[in-house]
mmCIF file of C-alpha atoms in Angstrom:
data_model
loop_
_atom_site.group_PDB
_atom_site.id
_atom_site.type_symbol
_atom_site.label_atom_id
_atom_site.label_comp_id
_atom_site.label_asym_id
_atom_site.label_seq_id
_atom_site.Cartn_x
_atom_site.Cartn_y
_atom_site.Cartn_z
ATOM 1 C CA MET A 1 0.176 0.028 -0.205
ATOM 2 C CA ASP A 2 2.975 2.217 0.709
ATOM 3 C CA SER A 3 4.151 2.048 -2.843
ATOM 4 C CA ALA A 4 0.866 2.743 -4.025
ATOM 5 C CA GLU A 5 0.782 6.193 -2.304
ATOM 6 C CA GLN A 6 3.969 6.708 -3.834
ATOM 7 C CA SER A 7 3.348 6.279 -6.955
ATOM 8 C CA TYR A 8 -0.009 8.526 -6.663
ATOM 9 C CA GLY A 9 2.102 11.121 -5.275
ATOM 10 C CA ARG A 10 4.114 11.052 -8.347
ATOM 11 C CA ALA A 11 0.781 11.128 -10.487
ATOM 12 C CA LEU A 12 -0.711 14.088 -8.560
ATOM 13 C CA GLN A 13 2.087 15.900 -8.864
ATOM 14 C CA LEU A 14 2.327 15.410 -12.426
ATOM 15 C CA TYR A 15 -1.249 16.171 -13.107
ATOM 16 C CA GLU A 16 -1.199 19.180 -11.315
ATOM 17 C CA SER A 17 1.451 19.923 -13.331
ATOM 18 C CA ILE A 18 -0.620 20.105 -16.342
ATOM 19 C CA ASP A 19 -3.498 21.691 -14.457
ATOM 20 C CA ASP A 20 -5.622 18.363 -15.666
ATOM 21 C CA LYS A 21 -7.838 19.187 -12.374
ATOM 22 C CA GLY A 22 -9.909 15.905 -13.238
ATOM 23 C CA ARG A 23 -7.244 13.379 -12.934
ATOM 24 C CA ALA A 24 -5.464 15.187 -9.658
ATOM 25 C CA ALA A 25 -9.083 14.941 -8.058
ATOM 26 C CA ASP A 26 -9.390 11.148 -8.947
ATOM 27 C CA VAL A 27 -5.398 11.053 -7.577
ATOM 28 C CA VAL A 28 -6.748 12.893 -4.054
ATOM 29 C CA CYS A 29 -9.651 10.388 -4.330
ATOM 30 C CA ASN A 30 -7.236 7.174 -4.086
ATOM 31 C CA LEU A 31 -5.226 8.841 -1.763
ATOM 32 C CA ALA A 32 -8.163 8.802 0.144
ATOM 33 C CA THR A 33 -9.611 5.253 0.065
ATOM 34 C CA ILE A 34 -6.061 4.674 1.117
ATOM 35 C CA CYS A 35 -6.078 6.361 4.044
ATOM 36 C CA TRP A 36 -9.886 4.344 4.973
ATOM 37 C CA MET A 37 -8.287 1.261 4.251
ATOM 38 C CA ARG A 38 -5.312 2.279 7.295
ATOM 39 C CA ASN A 39 -8.768 3.600 9.569
ATOM 40 C CA GLU A 40 -6.993 7.183 8.831
ATOM 41 C CA LEU A 41 -10.667 8.506 9.083
ATOM 42 C CA GLU A 42 -9.805 11.757 9.737
ATOM 43 C CA GLU A 43 -6.927 12.236 6.858
ATOM 44 C CA ALA A 44 -9.693 10.257 4.392
ATOM 45 C CA ASP A 45 -11.987 12.601 5.210
ATOM 46 C CA ARG A 46 -9.936 15.828 4.454
ATOM 47 C CA LEU A 47 -8.796 14.439 1.335
ATOM 48 C CA TYR A 48 -12.456 12.597 -0.032
ATOM 49 C CA ASN A 49 -13.742 16.202 1.097
ATOM 50 C CA SER A 50 -10.957 18.104 -1.389
ATOM 51 C CA ALA A 51 -11.587 15.974 -4.048
ATOM 52 C CA ARG A 52 -15.394 16.538 -4.096
ATOM 53 C CA ASP A 53 -14.481 20.478 -3.954
ATOM 54 C CA GLN A 54 -12.761 19.918 -7.263
ATOM 55 C CA TYR A 55 -14.817 17.469 -8.902
ATOM 56 C CA VAL A 56 -17.897 20.340 -7.875
ATOM 57 C CA ALA A 57 -15.262 23.139 -9.758
ATOM 58 C CA ILE A 58 -15.312 21.074 -12.938
ATOM 59 C CA SER A 59 -19.051 20.186 -12.924
ATOM 60 C CA SER A 60 -18.132 16.472 -12.646
ATOM 61 C CA PHE A 61 -21.345 15.479 -10.544
ATOM 62 C CA HIS A 62 -21.461 12.193 -11.167
ATOM 63 C CA ALA A 63 -18.034 12.163 -9.468
ATOM 64 C CA VAL A 64 -19.099 14.116 -6.345
ATOM 65 C CA ALA A 65 -21.354 11.846 -6.122
ATOM 66 C CA LEU A 66 -19.593 9.006 -6.218
ATOM 67 C CA VAL A 67 -17.317 11.037 -3.299
ATOM 68 C CA GLU A 68 -20.433 11.513 -1.141
ATOM 69 C CA GLN A 69 -20.488 7.704 -1.403
ATOM 70 C CA TYR A 70 -17.178 7.295 -0.061
ATOM 71 C CA LEU A 71 -17.371 10.134 2.793
ATOM 72 C CA GLY A 72 -20.517 7.986 3.417
ATOM 73 C CA ASN A 73 -18.466 5.024 4.449
ATOM 74 C CA VAL A 74 -16.097 7.236 6.799
ATOM 75 C CA ALA A 75 -18.563 8.423 8.719
ATOM 76 C CA TYR A 76 -20.095 4.677 8.602
ATOM 77 C CA THR A 77 -16.495 3.199 10.015
ATOM 78 C CA ARG A 78 -17.383 6.037 12.645
ATOM 79 C CA SER A 79 -20.025 4.687 13.345
ATOM 80 C CA ASP A 80 -21.747 8.294 12.547
ATOM 81 C CA LEU A 81 -24.350 6.520 11.558
ATOM 82 C CA TYR A 82 -26.653 9.851 10.390
ATOM 83 C CA ARG A 83 -23.525 11.705 8.771
ATOM 84 C CA ALA A 84 -23.463 8.148 7.353
ATOM 85 C CA ARG A 85 -27.223 8.493 5.718
ATOM 86 C CA TRP A 86 -27.310 11.872 5.234
ATOM 87 C CA TYR A 87 -23.765 10.929 2.800
ATOM 88 C CA TYR A 88 -25.659 7.934 1.627
ATOM 89 C CA TYR A 89 -28.320 9.380 0.455
ATOM 90 C CA ARG A 90 -26.955 12.345 -1.607
ATOM 91 C CA ALA A 91 -24.944 10.176 -3.366
ATOM 92 C CA LEU A 92 -28.071 8.049 -4.495
ATOM 93 C CA LEU A 93 -29.666 11.185 -5.668
ATOM 94 C CA GLY A 94 -26.848 11.557 -8.048
ATOM 95 C CA ILE A 95 -26.372 8.253 -9.000
ATOM 96 C CA GLU A 96 -29.649 6.729 -9.239
ATOM 97 C CA GLY A 97 -30.774 6.371 -13.329
ATOM 98 C CA ILE A 98 -26.930 6.984 -14.615
ATOM 99 C CA ASP A 99 -25.295 3.944 -12.997
ATOM 100 C CA LEU A 100 -27.676 1.150 -12.110
ATOM 101 C CA VAL A 101 -24.731 -0.940 -9.992
ATOM 102 C CA ARG A 102 -23.452 2.059 -7.887
ATOM 103 C CA ALA A 103 -27.376 3.125 -7.360
ATOM 104 C CA ALA A 104 -27.589 -0.346 -5.974
ATOM 105 C CA ASP A 105 -24.221 0.093 -4.120
ATOM 106 C CA CYS A 106 -25.752 2.676 -2.571
ATOM 107 C CA ARG A 107 -28.340 1.513 -1.275
ATOM 108 C CA VAL A 108 -27.150 -1.379 0.448
ATOM 109 C CA ASN A 109 -24.805 0.857 2.436
ATOM 110 C CA ILE A 110 -28.326 2.469 3.169
ATOM 111 C CA ALA A 111 -29.683 -0.282 3.753
ATOM 112 C CA ALA A 112 -26.645 -1.012 6.216
ATOM 113 C CA VAL A 113 -27.050 1.982 8.705
ATOM 114 C CA LEU A 114 -31.321 1.745 8.367
ATOM 115 C CA ILE A 115 -30.479 -1.861 10.171
ATOM 116 C CA GLY A 116 -27.933 0.221 12.312
ATOM 117 C CA LEU A 117 -30.676 2.658 13.431
ATOM 118 C CA GLY A 118 -33.959 0.210 13.977
ATOM 119 C CA GLN A 119 -35.092 0.724 10.487
ATOM 120 C CA CYS A 120 -35.413 -2.487 8.997
ATOM 121 C CA GLY A 121 -38.207 -2.125 6.871
ATOM 122 C CA ALA A 122 -37.194 0.678 5.267
ATOM 123 C CA ALA A 123 -34.098 -1.235 5.350
ATOM 124 C CA LEU A 124 -35.763 -4.346 3.398
ATOM 125 C CA ARG A 125 -37.130 -2.275 0.660
ATOM 126 C CA HIS A 126 -33.898 -0.852 -0.325
ATOM 127 C CA LEU A 127 -32.205 -4.700 -0.576
ATOM 128 C CA SER A 128 -35.401 -5.262 -2.914
ATOM 129 C CA ALA A 129 -34.360 -2.806 -5.196
ATOM 130 C CA ALA A 130 -31.016 -3.259 -4.622
ATOM 131 C CA GLU A 131 -31.404 -7.128 -5.847
ATOM 132 C CA ASP A 132 -33.250 -5.495 -9.004
ATOM 133 C CA GLY A 133 -30.874 -3.435 -10.227
ATOM 134 C CA TYR A 134 -27.889 -5.934 -9.585
ATOM 135 C CA ARG A 135 -30.163 -8.290 -11.526
ATOM 136 C CA ALA A 136 -30.851 -6.505 -14.707
ATOM 137 C CA GLN A 137 -27.368 -5.182 -14.960
ATOM 138 C CA LEU A 138 -24.718 -8.187 -13.862
ATOM 139 C CA SER A 139 -24.528 -12.000 -14.531
ATOM 140 C CA GLY A 140 -22.119 -14.896 -13.209
ATOM 141 C CA ASP A 141 -20.234 -14.985 -10.077
ATOM 142 C CA VAL A 142 -20.081 -10.456 -9.596
ATOM 143 C CA LEU A 143 -23.538 -11.040 -9.357
ATOM 144 C CA LEU A 144 -23.583 -14.157 -6.942
ATOM 145 C CA VAL A 145 -21.671 -11.746 -4.662
ATOM 146 C CA LYS A 146 -23.323 -9.333 -4.980
ATOM 147 C CA MET A 147 -27.028 -11.369 -4.102
ATOM 148 C CA ALA A 148 -24.392 -12.999 -1.190
ATOM 149 C CA GLU A 149 -23.939 -9.542 0.595
ATOM 150 C CA VAL A 150 -27.534 -8.378 -0.193
ATOM 151 C CA ASP A 151 -28.731 -11.946 1.509
ATOM 152 C CA GLU A 152 -26.702 -11.197 4.499
ATOM 153 C CA ASN A 153 -28.097 -7.635 5.031
ATOM 154 C CA ALA A 154 -31.307 -8.655 4.380
ATOM 155 C CA GLY A 155 -30.756 -11.450 6.883
ATOM 156 C CA LEU A 156 -29.751 -8.787 9.920
ATOM 157 C CA ALA A 157 -33.179 -6.694 9.202
ATOM 158 C CA LEU A 158 -35.004 -9.340 9.239
ATOM 159 C CA LYS A 159 -33.309 -10.639 12.749
ATOM 160 C CA ALA A 160 -34.107 -7.387 14.002
ATOM 161 C CA LEU A 161 -37.681 -7.640 12.962
ATOM 162 C CA ALA A 162 -37.603 -10.762 14.670
ATOM 163 C CA ARG A 163 -38.202 -12.947 11.471
ATOM 164 C CA TYR A 164 -35.851 -15.732 12.695
ATOM 165 C CA ALA A 165 -36.582 -18.360 10.296
ATOM 166 C CA GLU A 166 -36.617 -15.938 7.205
ATOM 167 C CA ALA A 167 -33.206 -14.705 8.160
ATOM 168 C CA HIS A 168 -31.667 -18.091 8.612
ATOM 169 C CA VAL A 169 -33.132 -18.881 5.509
ATOM 170 C CA ARG A 170 -30.925 -15.529 4.192
ATOM 171 C CA LEU A 171 -27.724 -15.635 5.805
ATOM 172 C CA THR A 172 -26.976 -19.242 5.225
ATOM 173 C CA ARG A 173 -27.435 -18.483 1.873
ATOM 174 C CA SER A 174 -25.250 -15.608 1.907
ATOM 175 C CA ARG A 175 -22.664 -18.124 3.763
ATOM 176 C CA ALA A 176 -22.995 -21.038 1.532
ATOM 177 C CA THR A 177 -22.684 -18.745 -1.894
ATOM 178 C CA TYR A 178 -19.127 -17.171 -0.148
ATOM 179 C CA GLU A 179 -17.638 -20.635 1.298
ATOM 180 C CA ARG A 180 -19.018 -21.970 -2.595
ATOM 181 C CA LEU A 181 -16.610 -18.388 -4.184
ATOM 182 C CA GLY A 182 -14.238 -19.153 -2.338
ATOM 183 C CA VAL A 183 -14.732 -15.606 -0.755
ATOM 184 C CA ALA A 184 -12.929 -16.627 2.855
ATOM 185 C CA SER A 185 -12.733 -12.967 4.539
ATOM 186 C CA LYS A 186 -17.055 -13.429 4.822
ATOM 187 C CA TRP A 187 -17.045 -16.586 6.472
ATOM 188 C CA ALA A 188 -16.189 -15.727 10.003
ATOM 189 C CA GLN A 189 -18.428 -12.351 9.231
ATOM 190 C CA LEU A 190 -21.291 -15.248 8.430
ATOM 191 C CA ASP A 191 -20.770 -17.263 11.118
ATOM 192 C CA HIS A 192 -20.800 -14.081 14.056
ATOM 193 C CA ASN A 193 -24.434 -12.957 12.605
ATOM 194 C CA LEU A 194 -25.466 -16.721 12.467
ATOM 195 C CA ALA A 195 -24.412 -17.082 16.076
ATOM 196 C CA GLU A 196 -26.157 -13.963 16.580
ATOM 197 C CA LEU A 197 -28.914 -14.974 15.297
ATOM 198 C CA ALA A 198 -28.781 -18.411 16.999
ATOM 199 C CA ARG A 199 -28.527 -15.885 20.705
ATOM 200 C CA VAL A 200 -31.817 -14.094 20.367
ATOM 201 C CA SER A 201 -33.450 -17.597 18.967
ATOM 202 C CA GLY A 202 -33.063 -19.498 21.583
ATOM 203 C CA ASN A 203 -30.715 -21.909 20.565
ATOM 204 C CA PRO A 204 -27.356 -21.157 23.225
ATOM 205 C CA THR A 205 -25.554 -24.168 22.198
ATOM 206 C CA GLU A 206 -25.260 -23.602 18.657
ATOM 207 C CA ALA A 207 -24.455 -19.710 18.758
ATOM 208 C CA ALA A 208 -21.633 -20.745 21.301
ATOM 209 C CA GLU A 209 -20.160 -22.658 18.978
ATOM 210 C CA LEU A 210 -20.374 -20.304 15.959
ATOM 211 C CA TYR A 211 -19.076 -17.785 18.198
ATOM 212 C CA ARG A 212 -16.019 -19.498 18.579
ATOM 213 C CA ARG A 213 -16.054 -20.528 14.547
ATOM 214 C CA ALA A 214 -16.486 -16.797 13.977
ATOM 215 C CA MET A 215 -13.447 -15.971 16.568
ATOM 216 C CA GLU A 216 -10.997 -18.416 14.710
ATOM 217 C CA GLY A 217 -11.546 -16.777 11.172
ATOM 218 C CA TYR A 218 -11.245 -13.221 12.865
ATOM 219 C CA ARG A 219 -8.026 -14.287 14.443
ATOM 220 C CA ALA A 220 -6.956 -15.503 11.209
ATOM 221 C CA THR A 221 -7.172 -12.380 9.127
ATOM 222 C CA HIS A 222 -5.995 -10.174 12.562
ATOM 223 C CA ARG A 223 -9.723 -8.720 12.634
ATOM 224 C CA GLU A 224 -9.701 -7.169 16.312
ATOM 225 C CA HIS A 225 -12.946 -5.716 15.976
ATOM 226 C CA GLU A 226 -15.150 -8.417 15.093
ATOM 227 C CA ILE A 227 -13.025 -10.504 17.372
ATOM 228 C CA ALA A 228 -14.852 -7.937 19.831
ATOM 229 C CA ASP A 229 -18.090 -8.372 18.815
ATOM 230 C CA SER A 230 -17.856 -12.364 19.182
ATOM 231 C CA LEU A 231 -17.152 -11.667 22.710
ATOM 232 C CA LEU A 232 -19.473 -9.222 23.178
ATOM 233 C CA GLY A 233 -22.145 -11.729 21.991
ATOM 234 C CA LEU A 234 -20.773 -14.783 24.193
ATOM 235 C CA GLY A 235 -20.715 -12.106 27.270
ATOM 236 C CA ILE A 236 -24.436 -11.291 26.529
ATOM 237 C CA MET A 237 -24.709 -15.779 26.692
ATOM 238 C CA ALA A 238 -22.976 -15.594 30.184
ATOM 239 C CA LEU A 239 -24.565 -12.965 32.014
ATOM 240 C CA ASP A 240 -28.132 -14.297 30.279
ATOM 241 C CA GLY A 241 -27.142 -17.755 31.677
ATOM 242 C CA GLY A 242 -26.295 -16.257 35.011
ATOM 243 C CA ASP A 243 -22.950 -16.995 34.802
ATOM 244 C CA LEU A 244 -21.521 -13.389 36.317
ATOM 245 C CA SER A 245 -17.720 -13.393 36.744
ATOM 246 C CA LEU A 246 -17.451 -15.243 32.859
ATOM 247 C CA ALA A 247 -19.587 -12.786 31.655
ATOM 248 C CA ARG A 248 -17.486 -9.799 32.752
ATOM 249 C CA GLU A 249 -14.331 -11.312 31.592
ATOM 250 C CA ARG A 250 -15.602 -11.343 27.880
ATOM 251 C CA PHE A 251 -17.356 -8.277 28.752
ATOM 252 C CA GLU A 252 -13.942 -6.489 30.056
ATOM 253 C CA ALA A 253 -11.675 -8.190 26.946
ATOM 254 C CA ALA A 254 -14.071 -6.597 24.228
ATOM 255 C CA ALA A 255 -14.554 -3.362 26.175
ATOM 256 C CA GLU A 256 -9.961 -3.715 25.752
ATOM 257 C CA SER A 257 -10.478 -4.530 22.112
ATOM 258 C CA TYR A 258 -12.225 -1.560 21.178
ATOM 259 C CA ARG A 259 -10.411 0.760 23.037
ATOM 260 C CA HIS A 260 -7.894 -0.020 20.861
ATOM 261 C CA THR A 261 -9.053 0.159 17.524
ATOM 262 C CA GLY A 262 -11.269 3.115 18.183
ATOM 263 C CA GLN A 263 -14.809 2.082 18.032
ATOM 264 C CA TRP A 264 -16.350 4.160 21.046
ATOM 265 C CA LEU A 265 -20.053 3.298 20.480
ATOM 266 C CA ALA A 266 -19.272 -0.029 20.344
ATOM 267 C CA LEU A 267 -17.545 -0.155 23.954
ATOM 268 C CA ALA A 268 -20.473 1.978 25.366
ATOM 269 C CA HIS A 269 -22.307 -1.327 24.361
ATOM 270 C CA ALA A 270 -19.515 -3.369 26.163
ATOM 271 C CA VAL A 271 -19.093 -1.048 29.193
ATOM 272 C CA HIS A 272 -23.280 -0.806 29.704
ATOM 273 C CA ASN A 273 -23.669 -4.921 29.889
ATOM 274 C CA LEU A 274 -20.707 -5.058 31.943
ATOM 275 C CA GLY A 275 -22.609 -2.522 33.933
ATOM 276 C CA VAL A 276 -25.626 -4.755 34.298
ATOM 277 C CA SER A 277 -23.506 -7.174 35.261
ATOM 278 C CA TRP A 278 -22.722 -6.107 38.543
ATOM 279 C CA SER A 279 -26.790 -4.850 38.755
ATOM 280 C CA GLY A 280 -26.392 -6.402 42.587
ATOM 281 C CA ASP A 281 -24.332 -3.451 43.211
ATOM 282 C CA PRO A 282 -26.126 -0.490 42.366
ATOM 283 C CA GLU A 283 -23.766 2.124 42.643
ATOM 284 C CA ARG A 284 -21.014 -0.268 40.973
ATOM 285 C CA ALA A 285 -22.983 -0.387 38.026
ATOM 286 C CA LEU A 286 -23.884 2.817 38.080
ATOM 287 C CA SER A 287 -20.481 3.861 37.420
ATOM 288 C CA TYR A 288 -20.283 1.878 33.950
ATOM 289 C CA VAL A 289 -24.140 2.251 33.059
ATOM 290 C CA VAL A 290 -24.584 5.760 33.675
ATOM 291 C CA PRO A 291 -20.937 7.011 31.622
ATOM 292 C CA ALA A 292 -22.066 4.381 28.665
ATOM 293 C CA TRP A 293 -25.877 6.105 29.266
ATOM 294 C CA ALA A 294 -23.819 9.496 28.003
ATOM 295 C CA VAL A 295 -21.374 8.025 25.474
ATOM 296 C CA MET A 296 -24.849 6.428 23.423
ATOM 297 C CA ARG A 297 -27.237 9.858 24.316
ATOM 298 C CA SER A 298 -23.828 12.373 23.240
ATOM 299 C CA MET A 299 -24.980 11.069 19.648
ATOM 300 C CA THR A 300 -28.636 12.951 20.186
ATOM 301 C CA TRP A 301 -27.345 15.939 21.526
ATOM 302 C CA GLY A 302 -25.761 17.037 17.994
ATOM 303 C CA LEU A 303 -28.296 15.835 16.008
ATOM 304 C CA PRO A 304 -29.867 18.417 14.423
ATOM 305 C CA GLU A 305 -33.082 16.879 12.876
ATOM 306 C CA VAL A 306 -36.360 16.354 14.917
ATOM 307 C CA THR A 307 -36.908 12.989 13.248
ATOM 308 C CA ALA A 308 -33.176 11.821 14.017
ATOM 309 C CA ARG A 309 -33.198 12.777 17.513
ATOM 310 C CA ALA A 310 -36.199 10.954 18.072
ATOM 311 C CA GLU A 311 -34.938 8.013 16.682
ATOM 312 C CA TRP A 312 -31.248 8.128 18.750
ATOM 313 C CA ARG A 313 -33.355 8.493 21.866
ATOM 314 C CA THR A 314 -35.164 5.360 20.982
ATOM 315 C CA ALA A 315 -32.021 3.277 20.193
ATOM 316 C CA THR A 316 -30.886 4.289 23.451
ATOM 317 C CA GLU A 317 -33.806 3.988 25.718
ATOM 318 C CA GLN A 318 -32.693 0.242 26.874
ATOM 319 C CA ALA A 319 -29.424 2.061 28.270
ATOM 320 C CA ALA A 320 -31.167 5.063 29.783
ATOM 321 C CA GLY A 321 -34.004 2.500 31.551
ATOM 322 C CA LYS A 322 -31.172 0.319 33.171
ATOM 323 C CA ALA A 323 -29.982 4.122 34.192
ATOM 324 C CA LEU A 324 -33.231 5.217 35.506
ATOM 325 C CA GLU A 325 -33.857 1.913 37.296
ATOM 326 C CA LEU A 326 -30.519 2.073 38.745
ATOM 327 C CA ALA A 327 -30.324 5.028 40.357
ATOM 328 C CA ALA A 328 -33.624 4.351 42.286
ATOM 329 C CA GLY A 329 -32.330 1.334 43.465
ATOM 330 C CA SER A 330 -29.364 3.072 44.925
ATOM 331 C CA GLY A 331 -31.173 5.498 46.996
ATOM 332 C CA ASP A 332 -29.618 8.505 45.109
ATOM 333 C CA SER A 333 -32.180 10.778 45.009
ATOM 334 C CA ALA A 334 -29.997 13.560 43.663
ATOM 335 C CA LEU A 335 -28.710 11.530 40.827
ATOM 336 C CA LEU A 336 -31.820 10.333 39.568
ATOM 337 C CA ALA A 337 -33.359 14.240 39.286
ATOM 338 C CA GLU A 338 -30.458 15.144 37.559
ATOM 339 C CA LEU A 339 -30.745 11.723 35.334
ATOM 340 C CA ILE A 340 -34.138 12.676 34.687
ATOM 341 C CA GLU A 341 -33.580 16.319 33.543
ATOM 342 C CA ALA A 342 -31.061 15.459 30.949
ATOM 343 C CA MET A 343 -32.723 12.882 29.717
ATOM 344 C CA ARG A 344 -36.153 15.161 29.231
ATOM 345 C CA ALA A 345 -34.123 17.940 28.345
ATOM 346 C CA THR A 346 -33.956 18.842 24.483
ATOM 347 C CA THR A 347 -32.561 22.530 24.949
ATOM 348 C CA LEU A 348 -32.264 25.202 22.617
ATOM 349 C CA ARG A 349 -29.703 26.984 21.131
ATOM 350 C CA PRO A 350 -28.454 29.851 23.292
ATOM 351 C CA GLY A 351 -29.916 32.990 22.053
ATOM 352 C CA MET A 352 -32.129 31.539 19.102
ATOM 353 C CA GLU A 353 -35.117 33.206 18.570
ATOM 354 C CA LEU A 354 -38.357 31.300 18.650
ATOM 355 C CA PRO A 355 -40.132 30.830 15.286
ATOM 356 C CA ARG A 356 -42.616 33.728 14.485
ATOM 357 C CA GLY A 357 -46.386 32.697 16.124
ATOM 358 C CA ILE A 358 -44.702 30.754 19.205
ATOM 359 C CA THR A 359 -44.833 31.704 22.130
ATOM 360 C CA SER A 360 -44.005 28.886 24.618
ATOM 361 C CA LEU A 361 -40.540 26.582 24.679
ATOM 362 C CA ASP A 362 -42.966 23.433 25.664
ATOM 363 C CA SER A 363 -44.675 23.754 21.785
ATOM 364 C CA ALA A 364 -41.354 24.665 20.410
ATOM 365 C CA ALA A 365 -39.066 22.390 21.939
ATOM 366 C CA SER A 366 -39.255 19.548 20.012
ATOM 367 C CA GLU A 367 -38.533 21.416 16.574
ATOM 368 C CA MET A 368 -35.533 23.073 17.208
ATOM 369 C CA PRO A 369 -31.840 22.042 16.925
ATOM 370 C CA SER A 370 -30.686 20.375 19.867
ATOM 371 C CA VAL A 371 -27.791 20.926 22.009
ATOM 372 C CA VAL A 372 -26.771 18.916 25.893
ATOM 373 C CA PRO A 373 -28.713 20.247 28.036
ATOM 374 C CA PRO A 374 -27.548 22.155 30.670
ATOM 375 C CA THR A 375 -26.730 21.019 34.574
ATOM 376 C CA VAL A 376 -29.243 21.701 36.548
ATOM 377 C CA ASP A 377 -28.961 23.772 40.349
ATOM 378 C CA CYS A 378 -30.706 21.657 42.382
ATOM 379 C CA GLY A 379 -29.782 23.315 45.412
ATOM 380 C CA TRP A 380 -26.897 19.885 46.492
ATOM 381 C CA PRO A 381 -23.540 19.062 44.901
ATOM 382 C CA ALA A 382 -24.110 18.073 41.442
ATOM 383 C CA ARG A 383 -23.708 14.042 41.186
ATOM 384 C CA LEU A 384 -24.201 13.560 37.273
ATOM 385 C CA PRO A 385 -20.979 15.520 36.077
ATOM 386 C CA ALA A 386 -18.742 13.048 37.609
ATOM 387 C CA TYR A 387 -20.167 10.551 35.468
ATOM 388 C CA MET A 388 -20.078 12.271 32.491
ATOM 389 C CA GLU A 389 -16.638 12.993 32.848
ATOM 390 C CA ASP A 390 -16.191 8.906 32.919
ATOM 391 C CA GLY A 391 -17.912 9.688 29.336
ATOM 392 C CA GLU A 392 -16.433 11.680 28.383
ATOM 393 C CA GLU A 393 -12.980 9.779 28.334
ATOM 394 C CA LEU A 394 -15.370 6.601 26.136
ATOM 395 C CA ARG A 395 -16.222 9.231 23.794
ATOM 396 C CA ALA A 396 -12.767 10.549 23.347
ATOM 397 C CA VAL A 397 -11.742 6.830 21.713
ATOM 398 C CA GLY A 398 -13.102 7.644 18.780
ATOM 399 C CA GLY A 399 -11.731 10.954 18.211
ATOM 400 C CA GLY A 400 -14.863 12.487 18.606
ATOM 401 C CA GLY A 401 -16.553 15.151 20.843
ATOM 402 C CA PRO A 402 -17.112 15.084 24.371
ATOM 403 C CA PRO A 403 -20.363 14.336 25.655
ATOM 404 C CA HIS A 404 -20.330 17.228 28.214
ATOM 405 C CA LEU A 405 -23.135 18.888 29.557
ATOM 406 C CA ARG A 406 -23.560 22.924 28.782
ATOM 407 C CA ASN A 407 -20.932 25.246 30.465
ATOM 408 C CA GLY A 408 -22.904 26.799 33.060
ATOM 409 C CA SER A 409 -25.972 25.601 35.251
ATOM 410 C CA VAL A 410 -29.380 26.456 35.602
ATOM 411 C CA ALA A 411 -30.714 26.807 38.791
ATOM 412 C CA LEU A 412 -34.227 25.079 39.726
ATOM 413 C CA GLU A 413 -35.800 27.052 42.181
ATOM 414 C CA ARG A 414 -35.203 30.226 39.850
ATOM 415 C CA LEU A 415 -37.021 28.270 37.075
ATOM 416 C CA LEU A 416 -39.852 27.193 38.968
ATOM 417 C CA THR A 417 -40.612 30.412 40.845
ATOM 418 C CA GLU A 418 -40.793 31.987 36.860
ATOM 419 C CA HIS A 419 -42.961 29.098 36.007
ATOM 420 C CA GLY A 420 -45.156 30.035 39.258
ATOM 421 C CA ARG A 421 -45.110 33.881 38.279
ATOM 422 C CA SER A 422 -46.409 32.914 34.811
ATOM 423 C CA GLU A 423 -49.433 30.510 36.394
#
């Protein structure tokens, strides 16, 4: 890969010297892809954006759409699902009707994001359209590979919809296709997906064997993040079976791997489950569950779309519920009050005027851009910020902004007094 990068560097100098903007942009795009494959995501993002700007300058809008698909890949790798979805839809608008195969590829990418967001019905519709596009344009082994990818994603969507028998058919067919074509890099991933399906459908023995087989395949190809995914699944199985010591061992191993690979959202899930394993010790459990909730919720605070905030709030409902349950069980009424306030808040951007005709903050809050909620001065030393600091450490693993509360505080007594006067 280093030699390819050097060759592209020389080519870029040549094209820039003869002012060939189109070919120079192509080279920059290729350099960005090398960075993406190395997991150098900041540099990949910078180079892709540079290439996109160059394509815009020469009105090569088909190329712009392709670069936006690549930017979606970078966002997806970062677990920034909403940004990925935004890029993929933009790419689809520029490609559809011009390049049926790439449009189908884009639909598969959109489906993968929608599955992650829990919108599995919509994902299946995109996959059906992608299948039609592939069948219309491709044949032979190339078509088989694309159909295996469609089957894999359809299986995941069907699993999430609890249509387990259909999911098994699609995932098994995908696994068999990849094996027949000799695409060994996909075998472990399909074994892992089938293990997840076996776990949720009540077949723990089959699930354990598939997880172990998947891990063997991942180790052979040095895929640390995916090994951690299998450890997380095995940990959940141990937790469900009541073996708390084994569950913690697996969650801790998965968490360490996610830290190493920069997968902050997966790390939050591992830490959350580690906290659940300590439910008999509420104070200790809270030290894991609340920071993990804060990290998951931090995505909501950065989303500009009302629907996106609602979707992600639903996706993190289990984490929020566990945090509230543990806070209530611990008898820490101060922490419980602060958690409730943070969970309900959809605060306005500082200084933003209300839309014309809206006079109540209550009616406007759900339609306005959101920022992180403020700390709330309830008359006692704040309990939540200490947990948020631990959450910041989890979020920093991915190189993103921390899930801190907004600077400053709002005095609860003043709010209540003002509310009373308005009544």
